[in-house]
CSV table of C-alpha atoms in Angstrom, one decimal:
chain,number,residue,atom,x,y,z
M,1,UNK,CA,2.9,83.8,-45.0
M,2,UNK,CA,4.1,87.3,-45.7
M,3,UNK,CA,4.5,88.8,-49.2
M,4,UNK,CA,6.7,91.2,-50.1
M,5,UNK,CA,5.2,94.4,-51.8
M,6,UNK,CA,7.1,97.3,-53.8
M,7,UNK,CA,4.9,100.2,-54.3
M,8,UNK,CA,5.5,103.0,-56.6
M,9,UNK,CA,3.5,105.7,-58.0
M,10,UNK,CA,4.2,107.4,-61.4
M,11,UNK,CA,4.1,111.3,-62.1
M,12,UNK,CA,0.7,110.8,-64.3
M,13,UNK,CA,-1.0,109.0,-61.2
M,14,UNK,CA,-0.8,105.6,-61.4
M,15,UNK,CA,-0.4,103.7,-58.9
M,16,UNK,CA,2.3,100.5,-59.5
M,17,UNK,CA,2.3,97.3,-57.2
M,18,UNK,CA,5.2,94.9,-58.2
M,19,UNK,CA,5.6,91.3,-55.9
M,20,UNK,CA,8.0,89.3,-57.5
M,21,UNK,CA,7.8,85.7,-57.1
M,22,UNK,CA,9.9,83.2,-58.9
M,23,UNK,CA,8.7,80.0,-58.3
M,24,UNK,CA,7.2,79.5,-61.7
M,25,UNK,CA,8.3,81.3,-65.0
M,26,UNK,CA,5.0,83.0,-65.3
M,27,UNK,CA,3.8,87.1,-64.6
M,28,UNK,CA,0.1,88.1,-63.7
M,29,UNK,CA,-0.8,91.9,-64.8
M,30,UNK,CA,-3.7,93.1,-63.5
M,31,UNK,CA,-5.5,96.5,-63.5
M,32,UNK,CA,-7.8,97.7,-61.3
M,33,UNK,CA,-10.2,100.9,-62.9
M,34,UNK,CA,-12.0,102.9,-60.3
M,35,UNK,CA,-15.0,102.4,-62.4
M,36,UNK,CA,-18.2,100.6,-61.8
M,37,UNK,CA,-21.7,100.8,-62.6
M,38,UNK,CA,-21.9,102.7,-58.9
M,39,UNK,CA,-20.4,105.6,-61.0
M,40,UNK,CA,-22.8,105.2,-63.5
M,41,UNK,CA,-25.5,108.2,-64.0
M,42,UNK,CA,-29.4,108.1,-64.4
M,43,UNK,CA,-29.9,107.4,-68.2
M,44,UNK,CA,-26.5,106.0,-68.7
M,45,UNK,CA,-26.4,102.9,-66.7
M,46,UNK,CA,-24.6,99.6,-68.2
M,47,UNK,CA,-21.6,101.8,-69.4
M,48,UNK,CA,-18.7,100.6,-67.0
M,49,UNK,CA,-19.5,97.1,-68.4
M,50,UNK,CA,-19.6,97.8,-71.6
M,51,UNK,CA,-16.2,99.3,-71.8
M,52,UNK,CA,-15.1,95.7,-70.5
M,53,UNK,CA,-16.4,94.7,-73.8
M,54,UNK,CA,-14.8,97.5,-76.0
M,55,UNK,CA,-11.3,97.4,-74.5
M,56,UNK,CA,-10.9,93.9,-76.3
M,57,UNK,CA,-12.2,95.8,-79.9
M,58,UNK,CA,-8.8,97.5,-81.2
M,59,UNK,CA,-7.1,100.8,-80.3
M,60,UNK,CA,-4.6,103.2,-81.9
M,61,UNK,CA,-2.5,100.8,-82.4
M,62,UNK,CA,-4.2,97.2,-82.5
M,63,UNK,CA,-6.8,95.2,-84.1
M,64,UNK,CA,-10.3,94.0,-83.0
M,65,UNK,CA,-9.3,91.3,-81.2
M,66,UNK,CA,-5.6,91.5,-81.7
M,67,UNK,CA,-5.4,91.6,-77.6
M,68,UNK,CA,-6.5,88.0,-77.1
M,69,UNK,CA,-4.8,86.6,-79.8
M,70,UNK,CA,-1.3,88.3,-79.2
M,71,UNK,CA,-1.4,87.2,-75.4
M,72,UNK,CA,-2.9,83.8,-76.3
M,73,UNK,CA,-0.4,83.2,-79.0
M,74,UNK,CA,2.1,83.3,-76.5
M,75,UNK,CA,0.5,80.8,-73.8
M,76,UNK,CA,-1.3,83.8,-71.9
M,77,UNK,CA,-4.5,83.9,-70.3
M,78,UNK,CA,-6.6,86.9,-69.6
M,79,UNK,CA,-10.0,88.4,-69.2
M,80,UNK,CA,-11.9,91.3,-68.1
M,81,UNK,CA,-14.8,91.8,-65.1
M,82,UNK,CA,-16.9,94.6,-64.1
M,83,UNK,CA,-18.6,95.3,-61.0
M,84,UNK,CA,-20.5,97.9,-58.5
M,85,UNK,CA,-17.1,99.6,-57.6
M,86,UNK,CA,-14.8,98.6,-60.5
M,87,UNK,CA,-13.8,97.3,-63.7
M,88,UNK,CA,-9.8,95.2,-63.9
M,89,UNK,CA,-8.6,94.1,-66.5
M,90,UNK,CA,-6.3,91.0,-66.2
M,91,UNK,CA,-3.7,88.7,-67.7
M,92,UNK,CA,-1.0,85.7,-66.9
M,93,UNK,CA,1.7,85.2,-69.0
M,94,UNK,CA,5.4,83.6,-69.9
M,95,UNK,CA,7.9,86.3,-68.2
M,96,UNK,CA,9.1,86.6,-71.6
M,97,UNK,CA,5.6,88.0,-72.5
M,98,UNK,CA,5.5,90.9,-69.8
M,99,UNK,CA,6.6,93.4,-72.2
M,100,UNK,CA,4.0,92.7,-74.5
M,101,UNK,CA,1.4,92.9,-72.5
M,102,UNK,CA,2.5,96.1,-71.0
M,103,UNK,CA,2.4,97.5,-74.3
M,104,UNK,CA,-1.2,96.1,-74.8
M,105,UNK,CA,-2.6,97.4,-71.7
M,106,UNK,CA,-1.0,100.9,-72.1
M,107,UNK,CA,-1.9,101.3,-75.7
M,108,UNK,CA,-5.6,100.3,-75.1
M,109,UNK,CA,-5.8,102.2,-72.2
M,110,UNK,CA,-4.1,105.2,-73.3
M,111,UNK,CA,-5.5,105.2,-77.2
M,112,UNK,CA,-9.0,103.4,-77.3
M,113,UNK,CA,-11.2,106.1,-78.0
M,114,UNK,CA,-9.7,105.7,-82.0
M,115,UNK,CA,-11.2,102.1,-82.2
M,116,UNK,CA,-14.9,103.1,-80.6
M,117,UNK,CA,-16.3,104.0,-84.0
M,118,UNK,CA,-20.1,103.8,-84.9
M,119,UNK,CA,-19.5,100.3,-86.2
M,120,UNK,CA,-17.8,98.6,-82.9
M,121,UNK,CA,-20.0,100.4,-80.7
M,122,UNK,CA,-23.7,98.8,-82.4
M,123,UNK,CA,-21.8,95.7,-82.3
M,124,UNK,CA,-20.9,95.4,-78.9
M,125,UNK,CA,-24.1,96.7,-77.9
M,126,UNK,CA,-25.7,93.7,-79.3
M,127,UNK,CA,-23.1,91.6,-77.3
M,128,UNK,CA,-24.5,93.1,-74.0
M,129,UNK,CA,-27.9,92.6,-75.0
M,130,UNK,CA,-27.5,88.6,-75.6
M,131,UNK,CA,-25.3,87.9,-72.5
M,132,UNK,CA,-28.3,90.0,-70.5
M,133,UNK,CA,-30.6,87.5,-72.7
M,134,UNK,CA,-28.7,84.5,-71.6
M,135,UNK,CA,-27.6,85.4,-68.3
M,136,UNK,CA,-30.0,87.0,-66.9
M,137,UNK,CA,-33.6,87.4,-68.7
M,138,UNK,CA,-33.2,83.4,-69.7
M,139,UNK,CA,-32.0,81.4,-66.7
M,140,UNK,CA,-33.8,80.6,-63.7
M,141,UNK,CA,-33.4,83.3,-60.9
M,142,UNK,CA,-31.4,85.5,-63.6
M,143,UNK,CA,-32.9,88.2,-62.2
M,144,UNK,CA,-33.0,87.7,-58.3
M,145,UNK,CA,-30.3,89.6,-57.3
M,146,UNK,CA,-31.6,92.7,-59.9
M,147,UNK,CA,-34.4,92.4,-58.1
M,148,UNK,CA,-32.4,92.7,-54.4
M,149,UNK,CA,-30.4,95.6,-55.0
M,150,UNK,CA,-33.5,97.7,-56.2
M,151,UNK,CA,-35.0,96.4,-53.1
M,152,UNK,CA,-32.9,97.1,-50.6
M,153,UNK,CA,-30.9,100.1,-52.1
M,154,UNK,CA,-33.2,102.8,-52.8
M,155,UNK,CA,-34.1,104.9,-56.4
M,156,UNK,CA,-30.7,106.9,-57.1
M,157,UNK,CA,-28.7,105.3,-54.9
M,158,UNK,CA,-25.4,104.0,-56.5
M,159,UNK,CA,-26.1,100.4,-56.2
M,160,UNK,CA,-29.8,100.6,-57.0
M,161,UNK,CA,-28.9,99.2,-60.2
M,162,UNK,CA,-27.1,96.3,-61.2
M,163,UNK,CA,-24.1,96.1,-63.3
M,164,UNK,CA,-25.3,94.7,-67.1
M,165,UNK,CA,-27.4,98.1,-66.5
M,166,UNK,CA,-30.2,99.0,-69.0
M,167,UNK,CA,-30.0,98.1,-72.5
M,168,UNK,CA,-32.3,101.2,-73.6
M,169,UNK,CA,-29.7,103.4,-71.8
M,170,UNK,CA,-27.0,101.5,-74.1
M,171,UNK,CA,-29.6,101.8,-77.5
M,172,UNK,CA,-29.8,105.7,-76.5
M,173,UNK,CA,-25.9,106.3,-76.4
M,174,UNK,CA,-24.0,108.5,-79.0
M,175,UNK,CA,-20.6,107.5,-79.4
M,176,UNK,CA,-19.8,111.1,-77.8
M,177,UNK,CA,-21.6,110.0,-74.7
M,178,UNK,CA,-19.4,106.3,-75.1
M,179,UNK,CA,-16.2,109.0,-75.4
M,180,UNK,CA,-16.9,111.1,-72.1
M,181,UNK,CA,-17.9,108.4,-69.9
M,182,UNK,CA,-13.9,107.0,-70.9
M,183,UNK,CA,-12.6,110.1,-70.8
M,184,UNK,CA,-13.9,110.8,-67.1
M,185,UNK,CA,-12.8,107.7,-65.9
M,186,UNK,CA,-10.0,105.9,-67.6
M,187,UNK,CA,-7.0,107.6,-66.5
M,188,UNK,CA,-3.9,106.5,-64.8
M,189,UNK,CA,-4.9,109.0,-61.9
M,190,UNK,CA,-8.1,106.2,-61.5
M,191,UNK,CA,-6.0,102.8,-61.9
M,192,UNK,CA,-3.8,100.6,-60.1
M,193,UNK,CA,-1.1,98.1,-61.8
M,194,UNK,CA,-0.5,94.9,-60.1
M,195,UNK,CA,2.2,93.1,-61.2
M,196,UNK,CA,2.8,89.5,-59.7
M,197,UNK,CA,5.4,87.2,-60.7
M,198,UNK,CA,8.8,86.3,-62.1
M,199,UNK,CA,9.9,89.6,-62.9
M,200,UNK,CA,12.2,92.0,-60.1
M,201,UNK,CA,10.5,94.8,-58.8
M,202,UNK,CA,13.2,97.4,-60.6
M,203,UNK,CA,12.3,95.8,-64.1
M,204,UNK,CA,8.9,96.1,-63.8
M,205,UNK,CA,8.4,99.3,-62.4
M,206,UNK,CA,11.4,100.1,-65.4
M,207,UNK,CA,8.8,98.5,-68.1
M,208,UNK,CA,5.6,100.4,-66.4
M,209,UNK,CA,7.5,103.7,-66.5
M,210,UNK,CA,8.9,103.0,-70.2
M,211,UNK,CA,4.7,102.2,-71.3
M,212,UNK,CA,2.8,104.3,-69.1
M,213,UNK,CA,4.3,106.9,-68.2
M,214,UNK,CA,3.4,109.0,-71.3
M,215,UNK,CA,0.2,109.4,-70.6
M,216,UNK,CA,-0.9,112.0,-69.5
M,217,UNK,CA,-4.9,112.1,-69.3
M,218,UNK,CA,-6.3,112.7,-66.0
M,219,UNK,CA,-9.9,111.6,-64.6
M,220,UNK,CA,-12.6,113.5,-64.1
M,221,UNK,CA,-12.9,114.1,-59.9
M,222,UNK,CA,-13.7,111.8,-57.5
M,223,UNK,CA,-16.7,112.3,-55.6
M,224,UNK,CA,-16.4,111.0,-51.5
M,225,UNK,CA,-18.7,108.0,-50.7
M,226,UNK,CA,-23.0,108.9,-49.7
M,227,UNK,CA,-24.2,108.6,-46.7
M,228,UNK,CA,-24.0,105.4,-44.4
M,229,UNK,CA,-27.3,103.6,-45.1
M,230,UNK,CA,-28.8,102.0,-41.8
M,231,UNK,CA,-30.4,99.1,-41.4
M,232,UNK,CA,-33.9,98.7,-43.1
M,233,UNK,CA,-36.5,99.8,-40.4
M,234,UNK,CA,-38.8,97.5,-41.3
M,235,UNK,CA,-38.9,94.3,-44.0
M,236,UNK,CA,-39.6,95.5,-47.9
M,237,UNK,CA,-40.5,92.9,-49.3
M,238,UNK,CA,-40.9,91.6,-53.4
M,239,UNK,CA,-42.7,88.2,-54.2
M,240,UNK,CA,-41.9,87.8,-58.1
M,241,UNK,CA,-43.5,85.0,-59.6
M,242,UNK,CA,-41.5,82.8,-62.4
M,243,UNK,CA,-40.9,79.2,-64.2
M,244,UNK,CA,-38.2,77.6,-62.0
M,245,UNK,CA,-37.3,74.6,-60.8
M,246,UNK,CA,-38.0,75.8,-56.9
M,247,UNK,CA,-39.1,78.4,-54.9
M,248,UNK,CA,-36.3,80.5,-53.9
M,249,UNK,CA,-36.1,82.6,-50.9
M,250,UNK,CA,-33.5,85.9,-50.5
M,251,UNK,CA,-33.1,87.4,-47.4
M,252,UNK,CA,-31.0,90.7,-47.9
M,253,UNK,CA,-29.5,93.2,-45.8
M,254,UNK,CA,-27.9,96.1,-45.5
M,255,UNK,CA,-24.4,95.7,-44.1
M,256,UNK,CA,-21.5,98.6,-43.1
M,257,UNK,CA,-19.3,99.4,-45.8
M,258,UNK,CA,-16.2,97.9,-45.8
M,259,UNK,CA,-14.3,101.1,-45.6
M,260,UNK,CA,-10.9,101.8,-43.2
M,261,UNK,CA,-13.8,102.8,-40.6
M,262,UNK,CA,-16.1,100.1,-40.6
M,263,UNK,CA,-14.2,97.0,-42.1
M,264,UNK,CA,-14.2,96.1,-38.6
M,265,UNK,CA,-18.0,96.1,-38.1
M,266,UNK,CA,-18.4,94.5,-41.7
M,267,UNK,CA,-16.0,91.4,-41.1
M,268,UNK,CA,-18.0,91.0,-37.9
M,269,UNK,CA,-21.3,91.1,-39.9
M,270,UNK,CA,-20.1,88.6,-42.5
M,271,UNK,CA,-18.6,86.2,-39.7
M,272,UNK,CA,-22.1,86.5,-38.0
M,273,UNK,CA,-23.4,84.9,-41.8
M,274,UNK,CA,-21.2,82.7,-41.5
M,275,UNK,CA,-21.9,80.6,-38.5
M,276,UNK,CA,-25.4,80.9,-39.4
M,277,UNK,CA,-25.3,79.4,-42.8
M,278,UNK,CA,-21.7,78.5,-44.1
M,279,UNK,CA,-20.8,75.1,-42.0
M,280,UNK,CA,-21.8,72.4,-41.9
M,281,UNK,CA,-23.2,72.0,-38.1
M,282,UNK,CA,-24.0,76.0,-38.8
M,283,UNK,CA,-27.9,76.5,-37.2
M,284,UNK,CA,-29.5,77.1,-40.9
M,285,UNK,CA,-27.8,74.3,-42.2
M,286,UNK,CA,-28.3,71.9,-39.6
M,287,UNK,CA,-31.9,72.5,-38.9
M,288,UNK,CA,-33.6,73.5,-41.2
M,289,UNK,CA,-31.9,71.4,-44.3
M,290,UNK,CA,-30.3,68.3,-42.6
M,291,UNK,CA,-32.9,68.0,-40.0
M,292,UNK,CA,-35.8,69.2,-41.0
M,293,UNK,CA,-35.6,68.8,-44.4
M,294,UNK,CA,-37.3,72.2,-45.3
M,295,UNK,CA,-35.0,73.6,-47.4
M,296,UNK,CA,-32.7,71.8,-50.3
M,297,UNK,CA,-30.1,74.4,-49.7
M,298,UNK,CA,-29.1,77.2,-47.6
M,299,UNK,CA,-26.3,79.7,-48.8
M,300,UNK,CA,-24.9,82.7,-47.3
M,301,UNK,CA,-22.5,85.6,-48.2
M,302,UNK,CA,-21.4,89.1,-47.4
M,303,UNK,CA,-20.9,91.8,-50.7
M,304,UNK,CA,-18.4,94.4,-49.3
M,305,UNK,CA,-19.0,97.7,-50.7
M,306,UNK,CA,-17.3,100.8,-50.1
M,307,UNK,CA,-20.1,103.4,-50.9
M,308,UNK,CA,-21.8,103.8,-47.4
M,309,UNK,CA,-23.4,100.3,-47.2
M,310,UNK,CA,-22.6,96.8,-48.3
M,311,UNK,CA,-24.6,93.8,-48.8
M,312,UNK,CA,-25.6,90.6,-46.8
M,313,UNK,CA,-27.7,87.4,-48.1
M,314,UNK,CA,-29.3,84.7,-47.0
M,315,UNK,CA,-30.5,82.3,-50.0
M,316,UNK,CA,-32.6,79.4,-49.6
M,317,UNK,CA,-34.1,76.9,-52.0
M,318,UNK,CA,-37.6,75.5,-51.0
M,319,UNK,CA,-38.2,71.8,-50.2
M,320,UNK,CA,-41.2,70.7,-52.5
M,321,UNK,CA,-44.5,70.9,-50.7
M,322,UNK,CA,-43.0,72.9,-48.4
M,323,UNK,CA,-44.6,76.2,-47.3
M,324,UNK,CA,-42.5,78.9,-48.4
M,325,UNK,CA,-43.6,81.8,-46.0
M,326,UNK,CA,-43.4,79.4,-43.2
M,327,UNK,CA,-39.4,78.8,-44.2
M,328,UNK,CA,-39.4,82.0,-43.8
M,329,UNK,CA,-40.4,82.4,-40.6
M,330,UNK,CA,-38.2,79.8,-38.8
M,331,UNK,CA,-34.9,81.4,-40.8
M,332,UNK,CA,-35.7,84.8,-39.2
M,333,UNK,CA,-36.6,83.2,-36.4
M,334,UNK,CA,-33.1,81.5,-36.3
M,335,UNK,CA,-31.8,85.4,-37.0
M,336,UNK,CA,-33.2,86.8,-34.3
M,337,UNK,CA,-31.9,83.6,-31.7
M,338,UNK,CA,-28.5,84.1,-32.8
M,339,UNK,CA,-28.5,88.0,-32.5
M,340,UNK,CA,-30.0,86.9,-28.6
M,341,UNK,CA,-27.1,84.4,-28.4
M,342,UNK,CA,-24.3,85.2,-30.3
M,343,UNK,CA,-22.0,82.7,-32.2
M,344,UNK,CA,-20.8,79.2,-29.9
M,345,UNK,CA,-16.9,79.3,-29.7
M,346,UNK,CA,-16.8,76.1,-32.1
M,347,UNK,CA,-18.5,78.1,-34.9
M,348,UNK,CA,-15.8,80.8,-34.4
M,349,UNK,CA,-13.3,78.4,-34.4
M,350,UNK,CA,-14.5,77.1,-37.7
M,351,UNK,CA,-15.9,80.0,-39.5
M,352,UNK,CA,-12.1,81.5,-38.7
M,353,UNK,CA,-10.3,78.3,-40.1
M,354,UNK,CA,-12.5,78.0,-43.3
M,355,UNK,CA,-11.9,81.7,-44.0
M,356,UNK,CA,-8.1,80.9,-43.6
M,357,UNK,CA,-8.0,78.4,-45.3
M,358,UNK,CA,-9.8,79.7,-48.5
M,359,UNK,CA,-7.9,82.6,-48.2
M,360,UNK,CA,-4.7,80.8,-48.3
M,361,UNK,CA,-5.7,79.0,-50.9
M,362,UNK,CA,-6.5,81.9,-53.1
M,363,UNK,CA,-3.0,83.7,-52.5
M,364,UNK,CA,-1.5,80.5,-53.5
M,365,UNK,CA,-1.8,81.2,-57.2
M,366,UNK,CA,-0.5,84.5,-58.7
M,367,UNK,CA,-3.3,85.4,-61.0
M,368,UNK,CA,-5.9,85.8,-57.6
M,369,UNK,CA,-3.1,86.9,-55.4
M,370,UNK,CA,-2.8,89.9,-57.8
M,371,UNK,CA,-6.6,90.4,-57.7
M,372,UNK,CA,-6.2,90.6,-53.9
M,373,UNK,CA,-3.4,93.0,-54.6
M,374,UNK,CA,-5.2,95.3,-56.3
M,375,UNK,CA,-8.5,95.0,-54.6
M,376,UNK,CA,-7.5,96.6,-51.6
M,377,UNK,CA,-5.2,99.0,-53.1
M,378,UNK,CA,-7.8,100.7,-55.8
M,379,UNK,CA,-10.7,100.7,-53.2
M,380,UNK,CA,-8.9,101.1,-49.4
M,381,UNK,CA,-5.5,102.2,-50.6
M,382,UNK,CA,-4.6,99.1,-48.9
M,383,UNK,CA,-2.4,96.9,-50.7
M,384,UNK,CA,-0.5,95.6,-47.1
M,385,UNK,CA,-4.6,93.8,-46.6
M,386,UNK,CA,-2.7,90.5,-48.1
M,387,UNK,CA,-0.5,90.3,-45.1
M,388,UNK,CA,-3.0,91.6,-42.9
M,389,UNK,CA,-6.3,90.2,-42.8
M,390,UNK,CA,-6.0,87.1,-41.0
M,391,UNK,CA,-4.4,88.9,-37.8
M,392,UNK,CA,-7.7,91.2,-38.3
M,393,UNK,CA,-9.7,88.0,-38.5
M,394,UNK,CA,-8.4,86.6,-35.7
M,395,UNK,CA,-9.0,89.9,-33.4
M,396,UNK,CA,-12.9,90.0,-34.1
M,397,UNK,CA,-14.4,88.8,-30.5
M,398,UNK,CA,-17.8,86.7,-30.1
M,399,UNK,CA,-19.2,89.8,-28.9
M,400,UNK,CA,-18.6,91.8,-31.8
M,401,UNK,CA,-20.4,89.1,-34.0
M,402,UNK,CA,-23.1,89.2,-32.3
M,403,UNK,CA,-23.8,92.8,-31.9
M,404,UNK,CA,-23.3,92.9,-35.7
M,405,UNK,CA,-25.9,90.5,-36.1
M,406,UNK,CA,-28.1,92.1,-33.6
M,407,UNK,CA,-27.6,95.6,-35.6
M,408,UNK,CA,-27.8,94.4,-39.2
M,409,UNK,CA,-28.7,90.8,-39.4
């Protein structure tokens, strides 16, 4: 499967990625912020996400909550998400719609700042503060992963602190302090436009031009990543106690970041994960929750980051009367076996087909092809990684797994 791209950049910056695909009457546009809560500053953490929040309040030239229903009132869907790196901004719609939503993304992103009054800003705050009440502070293991990045990243580093960020930081905000953080970063300099569907790459690159291209706003500079982080020298290590329905182990580690330089190195790392805990006959899996019957559940993951260090996991959920410390000690033990051994050529087998096949399936539908789009093109000014990663995937060699397990697992 190859998809074909048509990249353009406008004289203001931003960066335009059309790939038209007619086999359904429908467009996905999608915007990709260079903005996270990694470019957040001490004091003024949680504003990335809460800009996801006040980019559906009004602008210059629309209501408080005018976006949804103008894009829903024409069969749309759409939503916003905010993470470490960056913040997009996202919609599928009826072709007929695409110039509508144009016009809604440009006017919000060009003209919000007239809609963040006094009055929308309290309010939204208190919309942060119950989905950290609900998501995090009141569910079981809401604040687990909180509690991993502090651990693992240290005080001041970007990912130190997770994305809903601190709700004092938000009570202490002026709306001037709302205003710079927007003017610093929302700029068509600091975006990328994906545009996905049944539309020809001259009429919407036409359209972009025709809604975008007046402003002019640029964003503050962009500071380079910080240093690599290496692995931990030695285990630190938080026991946090709580009402849940299990004891919950997370093993975290510091991985490369997926930059142009160590993607390599990363996919190798997350592969290495992968065989230990994401099949079904993987070691974790097999022994210590099929067999053994020590843990309910094992799952495993890899968070690709791109400033200086990423994220690896391995999460398992205690067997009753089981001793928790001594799980512990046979997953690191089945660590430290694999980083001796390396993966078997069945688990590369499968741990490359499962990746394929979940990627296929993801590029299948427009909305998350899009994403992909504009993933790789806002964070490794890589928007050819669609057509691309599975002949990387395919090049990473047992030994390269398990020297990237010995190094960082």
């Amino acid at each position: 499967m190859h998809f074909t791209l048509e990249e353009h950049t406008l004289p203001n910056g931003l960066r335009v990625v059309v790939q038209p695909d007619h086999t359904t009457p429908t467009v996905t546009v999608n915007l990709w912020v260079g903005v996270g809560s990694r470019h957040e500053e001490p004091g003024r953490t949680g504003f990335a996400h809460l800009f996801e929040h006040l980019m559906f309040q009004g602008s210059a030239n629309v209501a408080n909550g005018e976006h949804f229903q103008a894009l829903m009132g024409v069969g749309g869907r759409l939503n916003a998400t905010t993470w470490f790196d960056r913040t997009n901004y996202f919609e599928t719609i009826p072709s007929g719609a695409l110039e509508l939503a144009l016009w809604l993304e440009a006017d919000r992103h060009a003209n919000l700042l007239a809609a963040v009054t006094p009055d929308n800003l309290d309010n939204q705050r208190d919309v942060v503060k119950e989905e950290k009440r609900q998501r995090y502070d009141n569910q079981p293991y809401g604040q687990a992963l909180s509690t991993v990045y502090a651990t693992v990243f240290p005080d001041g580093h970007p990912y130190h602190h997770s994305t809903i960020g601190s709700m004092e930081d938000l009570d202490a905000a002026s709306v001037q302090d709302v205003h710079d953080f927007f003017t610093a970063h929302y700029a068509p300099d600091n975006t990328v436009l994906t545009i996905v569907g049944d539309v020809t790459a001259e009429r919407a690159v036409e359209l972009v031009e025709r809604y975008f291209g007046h402003i002019t706003h640029r964003a503050a500079p962009r500071r380079g990543p910080v240093d690599p982080l290496p692995p931990l020298a030695e285990p630190a290590r938080v026991e946090v106690e709580d009402e849940v329905p299990n004891d919950r182990i997370h093993l975290a580690f510091r991985l490369p970041a997926e930059g142009r330089d160590t993607r390599r190195e990363f996919l190798a790392a997350s592969m290495a994960l992968d065989c230990l805990g994401g099949l079904s006959f993987s070691p974790l899996e097999q022994s210590l929750v099929r067999e053994e019957q020590l843990a309910n559940s094992v799952d495993v993951g890899a968070m690709g980051f791109v400033d200086g260090v990423s994220l690896g996991l391995v999460v398992a959920d205690v067997a009753d009367g089981v001793d928790t410390d001594g799980l512990e000690e046979r997953i690191c033990a089945e660590l430290d076996a694999f980083a001796d051994e390396g993966p078997t050529p069945a688990q590369m087998e499968a741990v490359r087909a499962q990746a394929e096949r979940g990627w296929l399936s993801a590029l299948a539908a427009k909305d998350e092809r899009a994403d992909v789009i504009g993933h790789y093109t806002c964070l490794h000014d890589d928007p050819q990684y669609v057509n691309t990663f599975l002949d990387q995937l395919a090049e990473v060699t047992v030994d390269e797994v398990r020297a990237a397990a010995d190094r960082w697992l």
